[in-house]
Amino acid sequence: MKVAEKHRAARQHILKAAWPLVGQRGFSAVGISQILEVAGIPKGSFYHYFESKEAFGEELLRIYVEEYVEKLDDILFKSEGNAADRIARYYRFWRDTQLDGQVGDKCLIVKLAAEVSDLSERMRSILEMGTATVIERLGKLIGTGQKEGSVGSPMEPDILAASVYQLWLGTTLMMKITHSSLPFDQAWLATKRLLEI
Amino acid sequence: MKVAEKHRAARQHILKAAWPLVGQRGFSAVGISQILEVAGIPKGSFYHYFESKEAFGEELLRIYVEEYVEKLDDILFKSEGNAADRIARYYRFWRDTQLDGQVGDKCLIVKLAAEVSDLSERMRSILEMGTATVIERLGKLIGTGQKEGSVGSPMEPDILAASVYQLWLGTTLMMKITHSSLPFDQAWLATKRLLEI
DNA sequence: AAGAAAATAGACGACTGGTCTAATTTTCCT
DNA sequence: AGGAAAATTAGACCAGTCGTCTATTTTCTT
């Protein structure tokens, strides 16, 4: 294996190891030593793989967003049924990952948004691009749904998409507070009514 | 001034001083020494006012929630107009505090929910009670609106209230990410459509 | 007014944080 | 295979954390 490849692989390994830790305790609260311990990599090596902890955080978010958008595209554009069906599938995916998923699978955006936005401008802007992408994809699908008739609401697709996404974000936050699935179920009823699906 | 009063006043003073710090950087990231420095109280005295940092955090949230619910009741139940008007007034209040408000005024629930829910069971349960109270109040008003006709949606008031609150929570989170007022405006359009006001 | 009790100041300890430099190990080319 | 160059790691560093502890000041009681 080439050196550059090993280097890249080690980076990925550290990032993946950090994922569940950061997902549970946040970015600042998790120390580099803990991450490297879990990853099985000596502490002193960190700064050979990342320039700083912040650069590390940026990379973590970048990869998270990238993989998330990939999964999202699969659900929204490469699955069966009409637009309404696909949106429902996205909702179920979101709900399931929050309720049953492993700690490492839970939404890093919800976990980190409040913390990171006031901490690092660069990390904030990665989140900004990520959320904009998700809303854009969702808006596109909602537009399709309106044309084909599976989405009844006549509101601007972008507004609907942003609102639905924000509703789900807030719902996830609420679920962190209440440890209950009720917020999800209520949000879904509201989503259906809002989109008229 | 009696001793007990001075003690209480000092506690309040420390809590108020901590407010903007915690609102900007979160709970764990803010050190006790920084809080006391801002409050103008020597470091060593902290543990005469609070049992621990966590007990301090609980008190901070308790007071925040208490004052918030007071303001909310003023807006929702002691102001002019029908139910729809009062909900609109609550929306404007929320929007204004997030957009123009001082750092210390911004919503501590949004800032701390993700961090604290996985950190301290007791702090989480304070947030849980707080959010439940807000939703309960909002639900009551929505019910009134339905009876008087200013709220057109026939959905359960509780579901509507929870959904609107979650939407606004998510909107605030989104606004932290994007630094734009657009999410708020979009969310308000969606709120009006959802409630049919 | 004087002694007892409570409250406070400020240093201190044990620890953890991110970061950096010097030493070690590995790689690669002659 | 030998030695230079590169990649990796160990260990120390200093600043900062929470929480404790004792000496001093302030307050209350009689």
mmCIF file with all atom_site columns, N, CA and C (backbone and C1' of nucleotides) in Angstrom, chain B residues 3 6 30-34 43 47 53, chain D residues 16-22 26-28:
data_model
loop_
_atom_site.group_PDB
_atom_site.id
_atom_site.type_symbol
_atom_site.label_atom_id
_atom_site.label_alt_id
_atom_site.label_comp_id
_atom_site.label_asym_id
_atom_site.label_entity_id
_atom_site.label_seq_id
_atom_site.pdbx_PDB_ins_code
_atom_site.Cartn_x
_atom_site.Cartn_y
_atom_site.Cartn_z
_atom_site.occupancy
_atom_site.B_iso_or_equiv
_atom_site.pdbx_formal_charge
_atom_site.auth_seq_id
_atom_site.auth_comp_id
_atom_site.auth_asym_id
_atom_site.auth_atom_id
_atom_site.pdbx_PDB_model_num
ATOM 1   N N     . VAL B 1 3  ? -28.857 38.530 55.604 1.00 0.00 ? 3  VAL B N     1
ATOM 2   C CA    . VAL B 1 3  ? -27.833 37.660 55.031 1.00 0.00 ? 3  VAL B CA    1
ATOM 3   C C     . VAL B 1 3  ? -28.402 36.771 53.933 1.00 0.00 ? 3  VAL B C     1
ATOM 4   N N     . LYS B 1 6  ? -28.969 38.651 50.777 1.00 0.00 ? 6  LYS B N     1
ATOM 5   C CA    . LYS B 1 6  ? -27.737 38.936 50.048 1.00 0.00 ? 6  LYS B CA    1
ATOM 6   C C     . LYS B 1 6  ? -27.243 37.688 49.307 1.00 0.00 ? 6  LYS B C     1
ATOM 7   N N     . VAL B 1 30 ? -17.999 27.024 28.967 1.00 0.00 ? 30 VAL B N     1
ATOM 8   C CA    . VAL B 1 30 ? -17.798 28.189 29.822 1.00 0.00 ? 30 VAL B CA    1
ATOM 9   C C     . VAL B 1 30 ? -17.332 27.747 31.205 1.00 0.00 ? 30 VAL B C     1
ATOM 10  N N     . GLY B 1 31 ? -16.202 28.256 31.615 1.00 0.00 ? 31 GLY B N     1
ATOM 11  C CA    . GLY B 1 31 ? -15.649 27.873 32.910 1.00 0.00 ? 31 GLY B CA    1
ATOM 12  C C     . GLY B 1 31 ? -16.224 28.696 34.042 1.00 0.00 ? 31 GLY B C     1
ATOM 13  N N     . ILE B 1 32 ? -16.197 28.115 35.199 1.00 0.00 ? 32 ILE B N     1
ATOM 14  C CA    . ILE B 1 32 ? -16.700 28.810 36.387 1.00 0.00 ? 32 ILE B CA    1
ATOM 15  C C     . ILE B 1 32 ? -15.926 30.097 36.627 1.00 0.00 ? 32 ILE B C     1
ATOM 16  N N     . SER B 1 33 ? -14.637 30.037 36.402 1.00 0.00 ? 33 SER B N     1
ATOM 17  C CA    . SER B 1 33 ? -13.820 31.238 36.663 1.00 0.00 ? 33 SER B CA    1
ATOM 18  C C     . SER B 1 33 ? -14.233 32.393 35.756 1.00 0.00 ? 33 SER B C     1
ATOM 19  N N     . GLN B 1 34 ? -14.547 32.078 34.502 1.00 0.00 ? 34 GLN B N     1
ATOM 20  C CA    . GLN B 1 34 ? -14.967 33.135 33.580 1.00 0.00 ? 34 GLN B CA    1
ATOM 21  C C     . GLN B 1 34 ? -16.274 33.768 34.030 1.00 0.00 ? 34 GLN B C     1
ATOM 22  N N     . LYS B 1 43 ? -13.305 33.792 42.591 1.00 0.00 ? 43 LYS B N     1
ATOM 23  C CA    . LYS B 1 43 ? -13.437 32.408 42.160 1.00 0.00 ? 43 LYS B CA    1
ATOM 24  C C     . LYS B 1 43 ? -13.814 31.456 43.292 1.00 0.00 ? 43 LYS B C     1
ATOM 25  N N     . TYR B 1 47 ? -18.574 27.833 45.234 1.00 0.00 ? 47 TYR B N     1
ATOM 26  C CA    . TYR B 1 47 ? -19.172 26.655 45.863 1.00 0.00 ? 47 TYR B CA    1
ATOM 27  C C     . TYR B 1 47 ? -19.867 26.974 47.177 1.00 0.00 ? 47 TYR B C     1
ATOM 28  N N     . LYS B 1 53 ? -21.117 22.596 39.506 1.00 0.00 ? 53 LYS B N     1
ATOM 29  C CA    . LYS B 1 53 ? -21.398 23.265 38.244 1.00 0.00 ? 53 LYS B CA    1
ATOM 30  C C     . LYS B 1 53 ? -22.726 22.779 37.672 1.00 0.00 ? 53 LYS B C     1
ATOM 31  P P     . DG  D 2 16 ? -5.145  30.593 29.436 1.00 0.00 ? 16 DG  D P     1
ATOM 32  O "O5'" . DG  D 2 16 ? -6.236  29.589 30.000 1.00 0.00 ? 16 DG  D "O5'" 1
ATOM 33  C "C5'" . DG  D 2 16 ? -6.957  28.772 29.083 1.00 0.00 ? 16 DG  D "C5'" 1
ATOM 34  C "C4'" . DG  D 2 16 ? -7.554  27.617 29.828 1.00 0.00 ? 16 DG  D "C4'" 1
ATOM 35  C "C3'" . DG  D 2 16 ? -8.366  28.034 31.065 1.00 0.00 ? 16 DG  D "C3'" 1
ATOM 36  O "O3'" . DG  D 2 16 ? -9.760  27.841 30.840 1.00 0.00 ? 16 DG  D "O3'" 1
ATOM 37  C "C1'" . DG  D 2 16 ? -7.005  26.112 31.461 1.00 0.00 ? 16 DG  D "C1'" 1
ATOM 38  P P     . DT  D 2 17 ? -10.777 28.205 32.001 1.00 0.00 ? 17 DT  D P     1
ATOM 39  O "O5'" . DT  D 2 17 ? -11.147 26.774 32.570 1.00 0.00 ? 17 DT  D "O5'" 1
ATOM 40  C "C5'" . DT  D 2 17 ? -11.519 25.724 31.668 1.00 0.00 ? 17 DT  D "C5'" 1
ATOM 41  C "C4'" . DT  D 2 17 ? -11.737 24.430 32.418 1.00 0.00 ? 17 DT  D "C4'" 1
ATOM 42  C "C3'" . DT  D 2 17 ? -12.380 24.571 33.771 1.00 0.00 ? 17 DT  D "C3'" 1
ATOM 43  O "O3'" . DT  D 2 17 ? -13.789 24.598 33.614 1.00 0.00 ? 17 DT  D "O3'" 1
ATOM 44  C "C1'" . DT  D 2 17 ? -10.546 23.053 33.889 1.00 0.00 ? 17 DT  D "C1'" 1
ATOM 45  P P     . DC  D 2 18 ? -14.717 25.062 34.768 1.00 0.00 ? 18 DC  D P     1
ATOM 46  O "O5'" . DC  D 2 18 ? -14.656 23.838 35.791 1.00 0.00 ? 18 DC  D "O5'" 1
ATOM 47  C "C5'" . DC  D 2 18 ? -15.143 22.548 35.418 1.00 0.00 ? 18 DC  D "C5'" 1
ATOM 48  C "C4'" . DC  D 2 18 ? -14.803 21.565 36.526 1.00 0.00 ? 18 DC  D "C4'" 1
ATOM 49  C "C3'" . DC  D 2 18 ? -15.579 21.797 37.821 1.00 0.00 ? 18 DC  D "C3'" 1
ATOM 50  O "O3'" . DC  D 2 18 ? -16.017 20.543 38.329 1.00 0.00 ? 18 DC  D "O3'" 1
ATOM 51  C "C1'" . DC  D 2 18 ? -13.250 21.894 38.258 1.00 0.00 ? 18 DC  D "C1'" 1
ATOM 52  P P     . DG  D 2 19 ? -17.216 20.529 39.417 1.00 0.00 ? 19 DG  D P     1
ATOM 53  O "O5'" . DG  D 2 19 ? -16.432 20.451 40.797 1.00 0.00 ? 19 DG  D "O5'" 1
ATOM 54  C "C5'" . DG  D 2 19 ? -15.583 19.335 41.027 1.00 0.00 ? 19 DG  D "C5'" 1
ATOM 55  C "C4'" . DG  D 2 19 ? -14.604 19.668 42.123 1.00 0.00 ? 19 DG  D "C4'" 1
ATOM 56  C "C3'" . DG  D 2 19 ? -15.229 20.136 43.448 1.00 0.00 ? 19 DG  D "C3'" 1
ATOM 57  O "O3'" . DG  D 2 19 ? -14.874 19.223 44.458 1.00 0.00 ? 19 DG  D "O3'" 1
ATOM 58  C "C1'" . DG  D 2 19 ? -13.354 21.446 42.850 1.00 0.00 ? 19 DG  D "C1'" 1
ATOM 59  P P     . DT  D 2 20 ? -15.310 19.421 45.977 1.00 0.00 ? 20 DT  D P     1
ATOM 60  O "O5'" . DT  D 2 20 ? -13.941 19.855 46.677 1.00 0.00 ? 20 DT  D "O5'" 1
ATOM 61  C "C5'" . DT  D 2 20 ? -12.754 19.118 46.397 1.00 0.00 ? 20 DT  D "C5'" 1
ATOM 62  C "C4'" . DT  D 2 20 ? -11.606 19.666 47.235 1.00 0.00 ? 20 DT  D "C4'" 1
ATOM 63  C "C3'" . DT  D 2 20 ? -11.961 19.978 48.688 1.00 0.00 ? 20 DT  D "C3'" 1
ATOM 64  O "O3'" . DT  D 2 20 ? -10.908 19.509 49.515 1.00 0.00 ? 20 DT  D "O3'" 1
ATOM 65  C "C1'" . DT  D 2 20 ? -11.044 21.889 47.671 1.00 0.00 ? 20 DT  D "C1'" 1
ATOM 66  P P     . DC  D 2 21 ? -11.177 19.384 51.083 1.00 0.00 ? 21 DC  D P     1
ATOM 67  O "O5'" . DC  D 2 21 ? -9.785  19.889 51.676 1.00 0.00 ? 21 DC  D "O5'" 1
ATOM 68  C "C5'" . DC  D 2 21 ? -8.824  20.495 50.809 1.00 0.00 ? 21 DC  D "C5'" 1
ATOM 69  C "C4'" . DC  D 2 21 ? -8.250  21.744 51.459 1.00 0.00 ? 21 DC  D "C4'" 1
ATOM 70  C "C3'" . DC  D 2 21 ? -8.709  21.990 52.899 1.00 0.00 ? 21 DC  D "C3'" 1
ATOM 71  O "O3'" . DC  D 2 21 ? -7.578  22.305 53.687 1.00 0.00 ? 21 DC  D "O3'" 1
ATOM 72  C "C1'" . DC  D 2 21 ? -9.090  23.914 51.589 1.00 0.00 ? 21 DC  D "C1'" 1
ATOM 73  P P     . DT  D 2 22 ? -7.765  22.297 55.311 1.00 0.00 ? 22 DT  D P     1
ATOM 74  O "O5'" . DT  D 2 22 ? -7.172  23.712 55.732 1.00 0.00 ? 22 DT  D "O5'" 1
ATOM 75  C "C5'" . DT  D 2 22 ? -5.946  24.153 55.172 1.00 0.00 ? 22 DT  D "C5'" 1
ATOM 76  C "C4'" . DT  D 2 22 ? -5.883  25.665 55.166 1.00 0.00 ? 22 DT  D "C4'" 1
ATOM 77  C "C3'" . DT  D 2 22 ? -6.140  26.313 56.543 1.00 0.00 ? 22 DT  D "C3'" 1
ATOM 78  O "O3'" . DT  D 2 22 ? -5.267  27.417 56.702 1.00 0.00 ? 22 DT  D "O3'" 1
ATOM 79  C "C1'" . DT  D 2 22 ? -7.593  27.218 54.955 1.00 0.00 ? 22 DT  D "C1'" 1
ATOM 80  P P     . DT  D 2 26 ? -13.870 43.300 55.765 1.00 0.00 ? 26 DT  D P     1
ATOM 81  O "O5'" . DT  D 2 26 ? -15.326 42.751 56.109 1.00 0.00 ? 26 DT  D "O5'" 1
ATOM 82  C "C5'" . DT  D 2 26 ? -16.031 41.980 55.137 1.00 0.00 ? 26 DT  D "C5'" 1
ATOM 83  C "C4'" . DT  D 2 26 ? -17.162 41.220 55.802 1.00 0.00 ? 26 DT  D "C4'" 1
ATOM 84  C "C3'" . DT  D 2 26 ? -18.174 42.110 56.550 1.00 0.00 ? 26 DT  D "C3'" 1
ATOM 85  O "O3'" . DT  D 2 26 ? -19.426 41.970 55.909 1.00 0.00 ? 26 DT  D "O3'" 1
ATOM 86  C "C1'" . DT  D 2 26 ? -17.613 40.166 57.794 1.00 0.00 ? 26 DT  D "C1'" 1
ATOM 87  P P     . DT  D 2 27 ? -20.646 42.921 56.374 1.00 0.00 ? 27 DT  D P     1
ATOM 88  O "O5'" . DT  D 2 27 ? -21.427 41.941 57.365 1.00 0.00 ? 27 DT  D "O5'" 1
ATOM 89  C "C5'" . DT  D 2 27 ? -21.876 40.677 56.891 1.00 0.00 ? 27 DT  D "C5'" 1
ATOM 90  C "C4'" . DT  D 2 27 ? -22.411 39.849 58.052 1.00 0.00 ? 27 DT  D "C4'" 1
ATOM 91  C "C3'" . DT  D 2 27 ? -23.471 40.560 58.894 1.00 0.00 ? 27 DT  D "C3'" 1
ATOM 92  O "O3'" . DT  D 2 27 ? -24.673 39.808 58.832 1.00 0.00 ? 27 DT  D "O3'" 1
ATOM 93  C "C1'" . DT  D 2 27 ? -21.843 39.487 60.263 1.00 0.00 ? 27 DT  D "C1'" 1
ATOM 94  P P     . DC  D 2 28 ? -26.010 40.418 59.502 1.00 0.00 ? 28 DC  D P     1
ATOM 95  O "O5'" . DC  D 2 28 ? -26.080 39.566 60.851 1.00 0.00 ? 28 DC  D "O5'" 1
ATOM 96  C "C5'" . DC  D 2 28 ? -26.043 38.144 60.763 1.00 0.00 ? 28 DC  D "C5'" 1
ATOM 97  C "C4'" . DC  D 2 28 ? -25.855 37.549 62.159 1.00 0.00 ? 28 DC  D "C4'" 1
ATOM 98  C "C3'" . DC  D 2 28 ? -26.889 38.014 63.193 1.00 0.00 ? 28 DC  D "C3'" 1
ATOM 99  O "O3'" . DC  D 2 28 ? -27.515 36.881 63.771 1.00 0.00 ? 28 DC  D "O3'" 1
ATOM 100 C "C1'" . DC  D 2 28 ? -24.675 38.209 64.055 1.00 0.00 ? 28 DC  D "C1'" 1
#
